[in-house]
Amino acid sequence: AGVPVPIHLAVAAAALLLLSLFVVPALPESRNAGATASVSTFGDRMRVWTEPRTLLIGVIIVGAAFAEGTANNWLALAMVEDRALTEATGAAYLTIFTGAMMIGRFCGGFLVDRFGRTATLRGALVLAVAGVLLVVFLVSPVGTIAGIVLWGLGASLGYPLSVSSAADSQQNAAARVSAVAALGALAFLVGPSIVGLIGEHSSLLIAFLVVGGLIAASLAASGASRPPVVHTAHDELSVGSAAETL
């Protein structure tokens, strides 16, 4: 619409401020009266970095962060430089991506309740890989837009489902969430730089294939999103009784 960038950003900032004035006071407090705080040492918190399940969840969140961060930083520019589209069209394509992500996150809870967390995560990652490939290899606007929609829908659930997976076990849950979130934040920071470096020596669309590979790695590690099996004292007693019987 030809609106200068400073005016655009000022209006956006004002809108966010007004929304926060209404939304933040309305946030409900969530407390569990029966919960007891667990005490953990620094060593206990650092030990989560050696847990195979936590590290595999880290692989999932790294791929998800690359998928989301790459589109946010480079999708519009890739459409302008590699597809010779106008800047406005590139911005519109990015808007389609963020809209698809919003829809995916709104619907994610229903899908997890219906199909389970791991199945939903795998489906989302498959959509993300398919979307990246369509964006890279299909030149037509329809194919590109379809790829962007699939990419956005697929990228929408990787980060939140990774964090919820890390919080499954109550013991050291905060440390696991912190570790997984730290890996995701690192991927958000480093990922765009890596993609930009590759794109400078080839093209951004070719660099997107690296993102597709990382999402595929997340898909391979998606089994770690299953809740861990908790062995209770009753289970151990049953196993012991069966062994004695044998």
Short mmCIF file of C-alpha atoms in Angstrom, two decimals, residues 53-69 97 100-109 111-112 116-129 150-167 176-177 180-185 187-188 211 214-226:
data_model
loop_
_atom_site.label_atom_id
_atom_site.label_comp_id
_atom_site.label_asym_id
_atom_site.label_seq_id
_atom_site.Cartn_x
_atom_site.Cartn_y
_atom_site.Cartn_z
CA ARG A 53 15.55 -38.97 25.04
CA THR A 54 16.20 -35.31 25.86
CA LEU A 55 18.86 -35.08 23.17
CA LEU A 56 16.56 -36.68 20.60
CA ILE A 57 13.84 -34.19 21.49
CA GLY A 58 16.53 -31.57 20.96
CA VAL A 59 17.02 -32.91 17.43
CA ILE A 60 13.30 -32.51 16.83
CA ILE A 61 13.20 -28.93 18.05
CA VAL A 62 16.32 -27.96 16.06
CA GLY A 63 14.68 -29.09 12.82
CA ALA A 64 11.45 -27.34 13.77
CA ALA A 65 13.29 -24.12 14.62
CA PHE A 66 15.21 -24.23 11.33
CA ALA A 67 11.94 -24.73 9.44
CA GLU A 68 10.23 -21.80 11.14
CA GLY A 69 13.19 -19.43 11.33
CA PHE A 97 3.24 -18.93 5.72
CA ALA A 100 -0.71 -21.39 7.94
CA MET A 101 1.37 -21.61 11.11
CA MET A 102 -1.35 -19.84 13.08
CA ILE A 103 -3.98 -22.27 11.80
CA GLY A 104 -1.72 -25.22 12.60
CA ARG A 105 -1.22 -24.08 16.17
CA PHE A 106 -4.90 -23.38 16.69
CA CYS A 107 -5.77 -26.89 15.48
CA GLY A 108 -2.81 -28.67 17.05
CA GLY A 109 -4.47 -29.39 20.39
CA LEU A 111 -5.17 -33.18 16.54
CA VAL A 112 -3.07 -34.29 19.51
CA GLY A 116 -1.83 -38.63 19.83
CA ARG A 117 1.23 -36.45 20.11
CA THR A 118 3.72 -38.60 18.22
CA ALA A 119 1.42 -39.28 15.27
CA THR A 120 0.50 -35.60 15.04
CA LEU A 121 4.15 -34.55 15.20
CA ARG A 122 5.14 -37.02 12.49
CA GLY A 123 2.33 -35.88 10.25
CA ALA A 124 3.33 -32.25 10.72
CA LEU A 125 6.98 -32.95 9.92
CA VAL A 126 6.01 -34.87 6.77
CA LEU A 127 3.95 -31.87 5.66
CA ALA A 128 6.88 -29.55 6.34
CA VAL A 129 9.31 -31.64 4.26
CA LEU A 150 2.21 -27.16 3.83
CA TRP A 151 5.50 -25.78 5.14
CA GLY A 152 3.68 -23.46 7.55
CA LEU A 153 1.25 -26.11 8.76
CA GLY A 154 4.08 -28.59 9.27
CA ALA A 155 6.39 -26.17 11.04
CA SER A 156 3.68 -24.99 13.43
CA LEU A 157 3.71 -27.96 15.82
CA GLY A 158 7.37 -28.99 16.04
CA TYR A 159 8.43 -26.46 18.66
CA PRO A 160 5.44 -26.67 21.06
CA LEU A 161 5.21 -30.46 20.92
CA SER A 162 8.95 -30.76 21.57
CA VAL A 163 8.62 -28.61 24.67
CA SER A 164 5.62 -30.57 25.93
CA SER A 165 7.51 -33.82 25.33
CA ALA A 166 10.44 -32.56 27.41
CA ALA A 167 8.05 -31.79 30.28
CA ARG A 176 14.69 -30.67 30.44
CA VAL A 177 12.44 -27.96 29.06
CA VAL A 180 15.36 -28.34 24.78
CA ALA A 181 14.35 -24.68 24.56
CA ALA A 182 18.01 -23.65 24.58
CA LEU A 183 18.70 -25.89 21.58
CA GLY A 184 15.68 -24.42 19.82
CA ALA A 185 16.82 -20.87 20.56
CA ALA A 187 18.81 -23.03 16.06
CA PHE A 188 16.69 -19.88 15.70
CA VAL A 211 16.25 -27.21 6.01
CA LEU A 214 17.03 -31.19 9.10
CA ILE A 215 13.25 -31.61 9.21
CA ALA A 216 13.76 -35.19 7.97
CA ALA A 217 16.21 -35.72 10.85
CA SER A 218 13.53 -34.45 13.22
CA LEU A 219 11.11 -36.93 11.69
CA ALA A 220 13.60 -39.75 12.30
CA ALA A 221 13.86 -38.71 15.97
CA SER A 222 10.12 -38.17 16.44
CA GLY A 223 9.71 -41.41 18.40
CA ALA A 224 11.30 -39.62 21.37
CA SER A 225 8.10 -37.59 21.73
CA ARG A 226 6.34 -40.62 23.20
#
